[in-house]
């Protein structure tokens, strides 16, 4: 049992203005964390206790799934990152330092390089595979805009695991084991998550899932079907367009219409008194430095991940104004596919577009009555645009897609052989042939998971902790600490609970009851035992459940059993099926 007066619980009546979302405000107000500088936080005792409990759940489930815990350095030689070519890709977000011998080091944002180097040295034979190594460790990212407390910080704790297998069946088994472990971890932490298909880069297939917490504060777009289980990150989601494709005057020939200063989709749609969907948005990109015209319906955004894959290019960027004028002959805002001499790639949702409107490739003019197949030279068709809410489901064909926001708390990913090839992580098979190991990687943002629980589980009065990760499970609150019998009864129940293994916080402060009750709700410990003079006179203690606000009473000698029963109910909610 810890006495409140001896614990460090600096609660705040008001959240500092910088805290924009409820979970960040509550972590500060309940005295769980304090900011040192932008994106850098200290865990105070209560925050640290909850963090340790989340870590313990992660550790138990990783061990249960057969992964082996290690601890790798946070500081890495830069040359290791150069060997896989990732230094060039990630150098903007990596903290780079030098030691006294002027050797270049980086602070790791992730550990594929380090773990693969380890396995390259320690694994020689197929008999040592499969193997899955994990750690719970601090990572570093030089975020441009750290925000939302622990959600996007410069320093954060992750669990990262890396599996090494001999064949694709093995990879699938490792992946499934981690997927199941993740479902159990989040359930045990009291977090409702949704596994969504995520972008896989060159791997293809459903080789990557993100575990998302649906929340308005989420920085990721999530698309889900209202009829089946299909759910995907917006970056990856496919949608079946259900809009019109043949518009008025579809059979007429293209005609130039003056549209002075109408450069935006909305501006042009308003001018023609039509919907943005009738417009063909034309963007000029440089793919490996060569210009290409990219067409999508006017009501959709280009998805650069999909575009990059369709173009099979290494570098992709929007062309600058000079290049746009050069290839279209018009200032920015008036590009269209008709008459272009550079390659044209079009979103498949534009197949069959007739009677459409595009830029005319001359200043202040648009082209109407465009039949895309008839009037333009489309070299390639592909899925190039984001799915929109209201699109048809690509999986079941019945449902409609809905857009949500999500916080990514976990990611499972089939990596393939990119790192094992670059760093020589291989093994000798039973025939003595040298083979390359196939990898998977699996991350959980531990500090982010902790904050996500609060984002998902709070009310107007404060945090509502799941019993599994609450800093303390029970708060014993003597209403008047100057009243002898009150203190005696309160200390007795606290001691009984502690002896039975409960973590107990004892509010021994000589404060007004209102202050103590408010603080108790703010802290949000799952079970509270109020001990007061009035209750004792009636022969009862009060047992309050934070998540429902339900107040139960029990005679002092039955209070222990009543708390145990309440705790058992609360544990049910965080027990995996
Ligand atoms: Zn569906």
Coordinates of C-alpha atoms and ligand atoms in Angstrom, one line a residue:
X1 CA 0.0 0.0 0.0
X2 CA 1.2 3.5 -0.8
X3 CA 0.0 6.5 1.0
X4 CA -1.0 9.4 -1.3
X5 CA 1.0 11.9 0.8
X6 CA 4.1 9.9 0.2
X7 CA 3.5 9.4 -3.5
X8 CA 4.2 12.0 -6.3
X9 CA 0.8 12.7 -7.8
X10 CA 0.8 16.3 -9.0
X11 CA -2.8 16.6 -10.3
X12 CA -3.8 19.7 -12.2
X13 CA -7.2 21.3 -12.3
X14 CA -6.6 22.6 -15.9
X15 CA -4.7 21.0 -18.7
X16 CA -1.8 23.1 -20.2
X17 CA -2.9 24.8 -23.4
X18 CA -0.5 22.8 -25.6
X19 CA -2.4 19.6 -24.9
X20 CA -4.9 19.3 -27.8
X21 CA -6.4 15.9 -27.3
X22 CA -8.2 14.3 -24.3
X23 CA -5.6 11.6 -23.6
X24 CA -2.7 14.1 -23.6
X25 CA -4.7 16.5 -21.3
X26 CA -5.5 13.7 -18.9
X27 CA -2.0 12.3 -18.7
X28 CA -0.8 15.7 -17.7
X29 CA -3.7 16.5 -15.4
X30 CA -3.6 13.1 -13.6
X31 CA 0.1 13.5 -13.0
X32 CA 1.3 10.6 -15.2
X33 CA 3.8 12.5 -17.4
X34 CA 5.6 15.8 -17.6
X35 CA 7.1 17.5 -20.6
X36 CA 10.8 18.2 -20.6
X37 CA 11.0 19.7 -24.1
X38 CA 9.1 19.3 -27.4
X39 CA 8.4 15.5 -27.9
X40 CA 10.3 14.5 -24.8
X41 CA 8.4 13.4 -21.6
X42 CA 9.2 12.1 -18.1
X43 CA 7.1 9.3 -16.8
X44 CA 6.1 10.2 -13.2
X45 CA 5.4 7.3 -10.8
X46 CA 1.8 6.6 -11.7
X47 CA 2.5 6.8 -15.5
X48 CA 5.5 4.6 -15.0
X49 CA 3.5 2.0 -13.1
X50 CA 0.9 1.8 -15.9
X51 CA 3.7 1.7 -18.5
X52 CA 5.4 -1.2 -16.8
X53 CA 2.1 -3.1 -16.8
X54 CA 1.7 -2.6 -20.5
X55 CA 5.3 -3.8 -21.1
X56 CA 4.6 -6.9 -18.9
X57 CA 1.6 -7.8 -21.0
X58 CA 3.6 -7.4 -24.2
X59 CA 6.5 -9.5 -22.8
X60 CA 4.2 -12.3 -21.5
X61 CA 2.4 -12.6 -24.9
X62 CA 5.7 -12.4 -26.9
X63 CA 7.1 -15.2 -24.7
X64 CA 3.9 -17.2 -25.1
X65 CA 4.3 -16.9 -28.9
X66 CA 7.8 -18.3 -28.7
X67 CA 9.7 -15.1 -29.3
X68 CA 13.0 -14.6 -27.4
X69 CA 13.7 -11.4 -25.6
X70 CA 17.0 -9.5 -26.3
X71 CA 18.2 -6.0 -25.8
X72 CA 20.0 -4.3 -28.6
X73 CA 21.9 -1.0 -28.5
X74 CA 20.0 2.2 -29.2
X75 CA 23.1 3.6 -30.8
X76 CA 24.2 2.1 -34.1
X77 CA 27.2 2.6 -36.4
X78 CA 26.0 4.6 -39.4
X79 CA 27.8 2.3 -41.8
X80 CA 25.5 -0.6 -40.9
X81 CA 22.6 1.6 -42.2
X82 CA 24.5 2.4 -45.3
X83 CA 24.9 -1.3 -46.1
X84 CA 21.2 -1.7 -46.6
X85 CA 20.8 1.6 -48.3
X86 CA 18.4 2.9 -45.6
X87 CA 20.6 5.6 -44.4
X88 CA 19.8 7.6 -47.5
X89 CA 16.0 7.0 -47.0
X90 CA 15.8 7.6 -43.3
X91 CA 18.6 10.1 -42.6
X92 CA 16.1 13.0 -42.2
X93 CA 14.3 11.3 -39.2
X94 CA 17.4 9.9 -37.6
X95 CA 19.4 11.6 -34.9
X96 CA 23.1 11.5 -36.0
X97 CA 25.9 11.8 -33.6
X98 CA 29.7 11.4 -33.5
X99 CA 31.9 9.8 -30.9
X100 CA 35.2 11.3 -29.8
X101 CA 37.0 9.5 -32.6
X102 CA 34.7 11.2 -35.0
X103 CA 32.9 7.9 -35.8
X104 CA 29.4 8.4 -37.2
X105 CA 26.6 6.9 -35.1
X106 CA 22.8 7.1 -35.3
X107 CA 20.1 6.7 -32.7
X108 CA 18.0 3.8 -33.9
X109 CA 14.4 4.6 -35.1
X110 CA 14.1 0.8 -35.7
X111 CA 16.3 -2.3 -35.6
X112 CA 16.2 -4.3 -38.8
X113 CA 19.8 -3.7 -39.5
X114 CA 21.1 -4.5 -36.0
X115 CA 19.1 -7.7 -35.6
X116 CA 19.9 -9.0 -39.1
X117 CA 23.6 -8.3 -38.5
X118 CA 23.3 -10.3 -35.2
X119 CA 21.5 -13.3 -36.9
X120 CA 24.0 -13.2 -39.8
X121 CA 26.8 -13.9 -37.2
X122 CA 25.0 -16.2 -34.9
X123 CA 22.8 -18.5 -37.1
X124 CA 24.6 -20.9 -39.4
X125 CA 22.3 -23.9 -39.8
X126 CA 18.7 -24.7 -40.6
X127 CA 18.6 -26.4 -37.2
X128 CA 18.6 -22.9 -35.6
X129 CA 15.5 -21.7 -37.5
X130 CA 12.9 -20.5 -37.2
X131 CA 13.9 -17.8 -34.7
X132 CA 12.0 -14.7 -33.5
X133 CA 13.9 -12.1 -31.5
X134 CA 12.2 -9.2 -29.8
X135 CA 13.1 -6.3 -27.5
X136 CA 11.3 -3.6 -25.6
X137 CA 13.4 -0.5 -26.0
X138 CA 13.6 3.2 -26.6
X139 CA 13.5 4.5 -30.2
X140 CA 14.3 7.9 -31.6
X141 CA 12.8 9.9 -34.4
X142 CA 13.5 13.5 -35.3
X143 CA 9.9 14.4 -35.8
X144 CA 9.3 17.7 -37.7
X145 CA 6.2 18.3 -35.5
X146 CA 6.1 16.2 -32.3
X147 CA 2.6 16.5 -30.9
X148 CA -0.2 14.9 -28.9
X149 CA 2.1 13.9 -26.1
X150 CA 3.3 10.3 -26.4
X151 CA 1.5 9.8 -29.7
X152 CA 4.2 11.5 -31.8
X153 CA 7.3 12.0 -29.7
X154 CA 11.0 12.2 -30.5
X155 CA 11.8 9.4 -28.0
X156 CA 9.4 6.6 -27.4
X157 CA 9.3 2.9 -26.3
X158 CA 8.6 0.2 -28.8
X159 CA 8.4 -3.5 -28.8
X160 CA 10.0 -4.7 -32.0
X161 CA 10.3 -8.3 -33.0
X162 CA 12.0 -9.9 -36.0
X163 CA 11.4 -13.4 -37.3
X164 CA 13.7 -15.4 -39.5
X165 CA 12.3 -18.4 -41.5
X166 CA 13.4 -20.8 -44.2
X167 CA 10.4 -20.7 -46.5
X168 CA 7.1 -18.9 -47.1
X169 CA 5.1 -21.4 -45.1
X170 CA 7.3 -20.6 -42.1
X171 CA 6.9 -16.9 -42.6
X172 CA 3.2 -17.3 -42.7
X173 CA 3.3 -19.3 -39.4
X174 CA 5.5 -16.6 -37.7
X175 CA 3.2 -13.9 -39.0
X176 CA 0.0 -15.6 -37.8
X177 CA 1.6 -16.2 -34.4
X178 CA 2.4 -12.5 -34.0
X179 CA -1.0 -11.4 -35.3
X180 CA -2.6 -13.6 -32.7
X181 CA -0.3 -12.3 -30.0
X182 CA -1.2 -8.7 -30.9
X183 CA -4.9 -9.5 -30.6
X184 CA -4.3 -10.9 -27.2
X185 CA -2.0 -8.0 -26.1
X186 CA -4.5 -5.3 -27.0
X187 CA -7.4 -7.2 -25.5
X188 CA -5.4 -7.6 -22.3
X189 CA -4.5 -3.9 -22.2
X190 CA -8.2 -3.0 -22.5
X191 CA -7.8 -1.6 -26.0
X192 CA -10.3 -2.1 -28.8
X193 CA -8.3 -2.3 -32.0
X194 CA -9.1 -3.0 -35.6
X195 CA -6.6 -4.8 -37.9
X196 CA -6.5 -3.1 -41.3
X197 CA -4.6 -4.0 -44.4
X198 CA -1.7 -1.8 -44.8
X199 CA 0.7 -0.8 -47.6
X200 CA 3.3 -3.4 -48.3
X201 CA 5.6 -1.7 -50.7
X202 CA 7.0 -4.2 -53.1
X203 CA 5.8 -7.3 -51.2
X204 CA 2.2 -7.4 -52.5
X205 CA -0.7 -9.4 -51.1
X206 CA -2.1 -9.1 -47.6
X207 CA 1.4 -9.2 -46.2
X208 CA 1.0 -6.3 -43.8
X209 CA -1.6 -5.3 -41.2
X210 CA -1.8 -2.3 -38.9
X211 CA -3.6 -2.5 -35.6
X212 CA -5.6 0.7 -35.4
X213 CA -7.4 2.4 -32.5
X214 CA -10.3 4.2 -34.1
X215 CA -10.4 7.7 -32.7
X216 CA -11.0 11.2 -34.1
X217 CA -7.5 12.2 -32.9
X218 CA -6.0 9.5 -35.2
X219 CA -3.4 10.7 -37.8
X220 CA -4.2 7.8 -40.2
X221 CA -7.1 7.4 -42.5
X222 CA -8.9 4.1 -42.3
X223 CA -11.5 2.8 -44.8
X224 CA -13.9 0.0 -43.8
X225 CA -16.8 -1.7 -45.3
X226 CA -20.2 -1.4 -43.6
X227 CA -21.2 -4.9 -44.7
X228 CA -18.1 -7.2 -44.4
X229 CA -14.8 -7.3 -42.6
X230 CA -12.8 -5.4 -45.2
X231 CA -10.7 -2.6 -43.6
X232 CA -7.6 -0.9 -44.9
X233 CA -5.4 2.0 -44.3
X234 CA -6.5 4.8 -46.6
X235 CA -3.1 4.6 -48.4
X236 CA -3.9 1.1 -49.5
X237 CA -7.6 1.0 -49.6
X238 CA -9.3 0.2 -52.9
X239 CA -12.8 1.5 -53.6
X240 CA -15.2 0.7 -56.4
X241 CA -16.4 4.0 -57.9
X242 CA -20.1 4.2 -58.2
X243 CA -20.4 7.6 -59.7
X244 CA -21.5 8.6 -63.2
X245 CA -19.1 8.3 -66.1
X246 CA -21.1 9.5 -68.9
X247 CA -22.2 13.1 -68.6
X248 CA -24.3 15.5 -70.6
X249 CA -23.2 16.2 -74.2
X250 CA -21.1 13.0 -74.2
X251 CA -21.3 12.7 -78.0
X252 CA -20.3 16.2 -78.9
X253 CA -16.7 17.0 -79.9
X254 CA -14.4 18.8 -77.5
X255 CA -14.7 22.6 -77.4
X256 CA -12.6 25.2 -75.7
X257 CA -14.4 27.4 -73.1
X258 CA -12.8 30.5 -71.6
X259 CA -12.5 30.1 -67.8
X260 CA -10.5 33.1 -66.6
X261 CA -8.7 32.5 -63.3
X262 CA -10.6 29.2 -62.7
X263 CA -7.6 27.1 -61.5
X264 CA -9.0 24.8 -58.9
X265 CA -11.4 21.9 -59.2
X266 CA -14.0 23.6 -57.1
X267 CA -13.6 26.8 -59.0
X268 CA -14.1 25.1 -62.4
X269 CA -17.0 22.9 -61.2
X270 CA -18.8 26.0 -59.9
X271 CA -18.1 27.8 -63.1
X272 CA -19.7 25.0 -65.2
X273 CA -22.4 24.4 -62.5
X274 CA -21.4 20.7 -62.3
X275 CA -19.9 18.2 -59.8
X276 CA -16.1 17.8 -59.3
X277 CA -16.5 14.2 -60.4
X278 CA -17.1 15.4 -64.0
X279 CA -13.7 17.0 -64.1
X280 CA -10.5 15.0 -65.0
X281 CA -7.8 16.2 -62.7
X282 CA -4.5 16.3 -64.5
X283 CA -1.2 16.5 -62.5
X284 CA 2.3 16.5 -63.9
X285 CA 4.8 14.4 -62.0
X286 CA 8.4 13.6 -62.5
X287 CA 9.0 9.9 -62.3
X288 CA 12.7 9.3 -62.1
X289 CA 13.0 12.8 -63.5
X290 CA 10.9 12.2 -66.6
X291 CA 7.6 14.0 -66.8
X292 CA 4.3 12.0 -66.8
X293 CA 0.7 13.2 -66.8
X294 CA -1.4 11.6 -64.1
X295 CA -5.2 11.6 -64.4
X296 CA -7.7 11.0 -61.6
X297 CA -11.4 12.0 -61.3
X298 CA -11.9 15.5 -60.0
X299 CA -13.4 14.4 -56.7
X300 CA -10.4 12.1 -55.8
X301 CA -6.8 12.5 -54.6
X302 CA -3.8 10.9 -56.2
X303 CA -2.4 8.2 -54.0
X304 CA 1.4 8.6 -54.5
X305 CA 2.1 5.1 -53.1
X306 CA -0.1 3.5 -55.6
X307 CA 1.2 5.8 -58.4
X308 CA 4.8 5.0 -57.6
X309 CA 4.1 1.3 -57.8
X310 CA 2.2 1.6 -61.1
X311 CA 5.0 3.6 -62.6
X312 CA 7.6 1.3 -61.2
X313 CA 9.9 4.3 -60.5
X314 CA 12.3 4.9 -57.7
X315 CA 11.7 8.7 -57.3
X316 CA 8.4 10.5 -57.7
X317 CA 7.7 14.2 -57.2
X318 CA 5.2 16.8 -58.4
X319 CA 6.7 18.8 -61.3
X320 CA 7.4 22.5 -60.6
X321 CA 5.7 25.4 -62.4
X322 CA 8.4 25.7 -65.0
X323 CA 8.2 22.1 -66.0
X324 CA 4.4 22.2 -66.0
X325 CA 4.4 25.2 -68.4
X326 CA 7.0 23.5 -70.5
X327 CA 5.1 20.2 -71.0
X328 CA 1.5 21.6 -71.2
X329 CA 2.2 25.0 -72.8
X330 CA -0.1 26.6 -70.1
X331 CA 0.3 28.0 -66.6
X332 CA -0.5 25.8 -63.6
X333 CA -4.2 25.0 -63.3
X334 CA -5.0 24.4 -66.9
X335 CA -3.4 21.1 -67.7
X336 CA -5.4 18.4 -69.5
X337 CA -4.6 15.1 -71.3
X338 CA -5.8 16.1 -74.8
X339 CA -2.8 16.8 -77.1
X340 CA -0.1 16.1 -74.6
X341 CA 3.1 14.6 -75.9
X342 CA 4.4 13.1 -72.6
X343 CA 3.2 9.7 -71.3
X344 CA -0.3 9.7 -69.7
X345 CA -1.3 7.4 -66.9
X346 CA -4.9 7.3 -65.8
X347 CA -6.9 6.1 -62.8
X348 CA -9.1 3.1 -63.8
X349 CA -12.1 4.9 -62.3
X350 CA -11.8 7.2 -65.4
X351 CA -12.5 4.2 -67.8
X352 CA -15.5 5.2 -69.9
X353 CA -15.4 8.9 -69.0
X354 CA -17.4 10.8 -71.7
X355 CA -18.7 14.4 -71.6
X356 CA -16.0 15.2 -69.1
X357 CA -14.2 18.5 -68.5
X358 CA -10.4 19.0 -68.5
X359 CA -7.8 21.8 -68.7
X360 CA -7.3 22.9 -72.3
X361 CA -3.5 23.3 -72.0
X362 CA -3.8 27.0 -72.6
X363 CA -4.1 29.8 -70.1
X364 CA -7.6 30.5 -68.7
X365 CA -9.3 27.8 -70.7
X366 CA -10.9 24.4 -70.3
X367 CA -12.1 21.7 -72.6
X368 CA -15.6 20.4 -72.5
X369 CA -17.2 17.3 -74.0
X370 CA -14.1 15.2 -73.5
X371 CA -14.3 11.5 -74.3
X372 CA -11.2 10.2 -72.6
X373 CA -10.7 7.1 -74.8
X374 CA -11.5 9.0 -78.0
X375 CA -9.6 12.3 -77.4
X376 CA -6.5 11.4 -75.3
X377 CA -3.7 8.9 -75.5
X378 CA -3.8 7.1 -72.2
X379 CA -0.7 4.8 -72.1
X380 CA -1.4 3.0 -68.8
X381 CA -4.5 2.5 -66.6
X382 CA -4.2 1.6 -62.9
X383 CA -5.6 2.1 -59.4
X384 CA -4.0 5.5 -58.7
X385 CA -6.5 7.3 -56.4
X386 CA -7.6 7.1 -52.8
X387 CA -10.8 5.3 -52.0
X388 CA -13.6 7.7 -51.0
X389 CA -16.3 7.2 -48.4
X390 CA -19.4 6.0 -50.3
X391 CA -17.4 3.8 -52.8
X392 CA -18.4 0.2 -53.2
X393 CA -16.5 -2.5 -51.3
X394 CA -13.8 -4.2 -53.4
X395 CA -14.2 -7.4 -51.3
X396 CA -17.9 -8.2 -50.9
X397 CA -19.2 -6.0 -53.6
X398 CA -22.3 -5.3 -51.5
X399 CA -21.3 -2.9 -48.8
X400 CA -20.4 0.7 -48.9
X401 CA -17.0 2.1 -47.7
X402 CA -16.9 4.3 -44.6
X403 CA -14.0 6.6 -43.7
X404 CA -12.6 6.7 -40.1
X405 CA -9.6 8.1 -38.4
X406 CA -7.2 5.7 -36.6
X407 CA -4.1 5.7 -34.3
X408 CA -1.6 3.0 -35.4
X409 CA -0.5 1.0 -32.3
X410 CA 0.9 -2.1 -33.9
X411 CA 2.2 -3.2 -37.3
X412 CA 2.9 -6.7 -38.5
X413 CA 4.9 -7.0 -41.8
X414 CA 6.3 -9.7 -44.0
X415 CA 9.7 -8.3 -45.0
X416 CA 11.1 -10.8 -47.4
X417 CA 14.8 -11.0 -47.9
X418 CA 15.8 -7.3 -48.3
X419 CA 17.8 -7.1 -45.1
X420 CA 18.9 -10.7 -44.9
X421 CA 20.4 -10.5 -48.4
X422 CA 22.1 -7.1 -47.8
X423 CA 23.7 -8.3 -44.5
X424 CA 24.2 -11.9 -45.3
X425 CA 21.7 -13.5 -42.8
X426 CA 21.6 -17.1 -44.2
X427 CA 21.9 -20.7 -43.2
X428 CA 23.0 -24.0 -44.5
X429 CA 20.0 -26.2 -45.5
X430 CA 20.0 -30.0 -44.9
X431 CA 21.8 -30.6 -48.2
X432 CA 24.6 -28.2 -47.2
X433 CA 23.3 -25.5 -49.6
X434 CA 23.6 -21.9 -48.4
X435 CA 20.2 -20.1 -48.3
X436 CA 18.9 -16.7 -47.3
X437 CA 16.5 -16.3 -44.4
X438 CA 13.1 -14.8 -45.0
X439 CA 12.1 -12.1 -42.5
X440 CA 9.1 -10.6 -40.8
X441 CA 9.0 -7.6 -38.5
X442 CA 6.4 -6.8 -35.9
X443 CA 6.2 -3.5 -33.9
X444 CA 4.1 -2.2 -31.1
X445 CA 4.3 1.4 -29.9
X446 CA 4.3 0.7 -26.2
X447 CA 4.1 4.3 -25.0
X448 CA 1.5 5.1 -27.7
X449 CA -0.5 2.1 -26.7
X450 CA -0.6 3.4 -23.1
X451 CA -1.9 6.8 -24.2
X452 CA -4.4 5.2 -26.7
X453 CA -6.0 3.4 -23.9
X454 CA -6.7 6.7 -22.2
X455 CA -7.9 8.2 -25.5
X456 CA -10.4 5.4 -25.8
X457 CA -11.3 5.1 -22.1
X458 CA -12.1 8.3 -20.3
X459 CA -15.1 10.5 -19.4
X460 CA -15.6 14.1 -18.5
X461 CA -14.2 13.5 -15.0
X462 CA -11.0 11.7 -15.9
X463 CA -9.4 8.5 -16.9
X464 CA -11.2 5.2 -16.8
X465 CA -8.4 2.6 -16.4
X466 CA -8.8 -1.0 -17.5
X467 CA -8.0 -3.1 -14.4
X468 CA -5.1 -4.8 -16.2
X469 CA -2.9 -1.7 -16.6
X470 CA -4.2 0.7 -13.9
X471 CA -1.3 2.2 -11.9
X472 CA -3.2 0.8 -8.8
X473 CA -6.3 -1.4 -9.0
X474 CA -7.9 0.0 -5.8
X475 CA -8.0 3.3 -4.1
X476 CA -9.0 3.3 -0.4
X477 CA -10.4 6.7 0.5
X478 CA -11.0 7.5 4.2
X479 CA -13.3 10.6 4.0
X480 CA -12.1 12.2 7.3
X481 CA -8.6 11.2 8.3
X482 CA -9.0 12.8 11.7
X483 CA -11.7 10.4 12.6
X484 CA -10.2 7.4 14.4
X485 CA -12.7 4.6 13.6
X486 CA -12.7 5.7 9.9
X487 CA -8.9 5.4 9.7
X488 CA -8.9 2.1 11.5
X489 CA -11.5 0.6 9.1
X490 CA -9.8 2.1 6.1
X491 CA -6.3 0.8 7.0
X492 CA -7.8 -2.7 7.8
X493 CA -9.4 -3.1 4.3
X494 CA -6.4 -1.7 2.6
X495 CA -4.1 -4.2 4.4
X496 CA -6.4 -7.1 3.5
X497 CA -6.5 -6.1 -0.1
X498 CA -2.7 -5.7 -0.3
X499 CA -2.2 -9.1 1.4
X500 CA -4.3 -10.6 -1.4
X501 CA -2.1 -9.1 -4.1
X502 CA -4.0 -5.9 -5.0
X503 CA -2.1 -2.7 -5.7
X504 CA -3.6 -0.2 -3.3
X505 CA -3.4 3.6 -3.2
X506 CA -4.4 5.0 0.2
X507 CA -5.6 8.6 0.1
X508 CA -4.4 9.8 3.5
X509 CA -4.6 13.5 2.7
X510 CA -6.4 15.8 5.1
X511 CA -8.5 17.4 2.3
X512 CA -12.1 18.2 1.8
X513 CA -14.1 15.1 0.5
X514 CA -15.0 17.0 -2.7
X515 CA -11.3 17.4 -3.5
X516 CA -10.5 13.8 -2.8
X517 CA -13.5 12.5 -4.9
X518 CA -12.5 14.7 -7.8
X519 CA -8.9 13.6 -7.7
X520 CA -10.1 9.9 -7.5
X521 CA -12.2 10.3 -10.6
X522 CA -9.4 12.1 -12.4
X523 CA -6.9 9.3 -11.6
X524 CA -9.6 6.8 -12.6
X525 CA -8.5 3.7 -10.6
X526 CA -11.0 1.0 -11.4
X527 CA -12.3 0.3 -7.8
X528 CA -12.6 2.8 -5.0
X529 CA -13.5 2.0 -1.4
X530 CA -15.0 5.0 0.5
X531 CA -14.8 4.8 4.2
X532 CA -16.8 7.4 6.1
X533 CA -18.3 8.2 9.4
X534 CA -21.9 8.1 8.1
X535 CA -21.4 4.8 6.4
X536 CA -19.8 3.2 9.4
X537 CA -22.7 4.4 11.5
X538 CA -24.9 2.4 9.2
X539 CA -22.4 -0.5 9.2
X540 CA -21.2 -0.2 5.6
X541 CA -18.3 0.8 3.3
X542 CA -19.0 2.1 -0.2
X543 CA -17.4 0.4 -3.2
X544 CA -17.5 2.5 -6.3
X545 CA -16.8 1.2 -9.8
X546 CA -15.1 3.8 -11.9
X547 CA -16.2 2.6 -15.4
X548 CA -20.0 2.6 -14.6
X549 CA -20.1 4.9 -11.6
X550 CA -22.0 2.1 -9.8
X551 CA -21.9 2.4 -6.0
X552 CA -22.1 -0.9 -4.0
X553 CA -22.2 -1.1 -0.2
X554 CA -20.9 -3.9 2.0
X555 CA -20.4 -4.4 5.7
X556 CA -16.7 -3.9 6.7
X557 CA -16.1 -7.6 7.1
X558 CA -17.6 -8.3 3.6
X559 CA -15.9 -5.4 1.9
X560 CA -12.9 -7.5 0.9
X561 CA -15.0 -10.1 -0.8
X562 CA -17.0 -7.4 -2.6
X563 CA -13.9 -5.8 -4.0
X564 CA -12.6 -9.2 -5.1
X565 CA -15.9 -9.9 -6.9
X566 CA -15.8 -6.5 -8.6
X567 CA -12.2 -7.1 -9.7
X568 CA -13.1 -10.5 -11.1
X569 CA -15.9 -8.8 -13.2
X570 CA -13.4 -6.2 -14.5
X571 CA -10.8 -8.8 -15.3
X572 CA -13.3 -10.6 -17.5
X573 CA -13.4 -7.6 -19.8
X574 CA -9.6 -7.9 -20.4
X575 CA -9.3 -11.6 -20.8
X576 CA -8.7 -13.0 -24.3
X577 CA -11.2 -15.5 -25.6
Ligands
LIG1 ZN1 -17.5 -5.5 -48.0

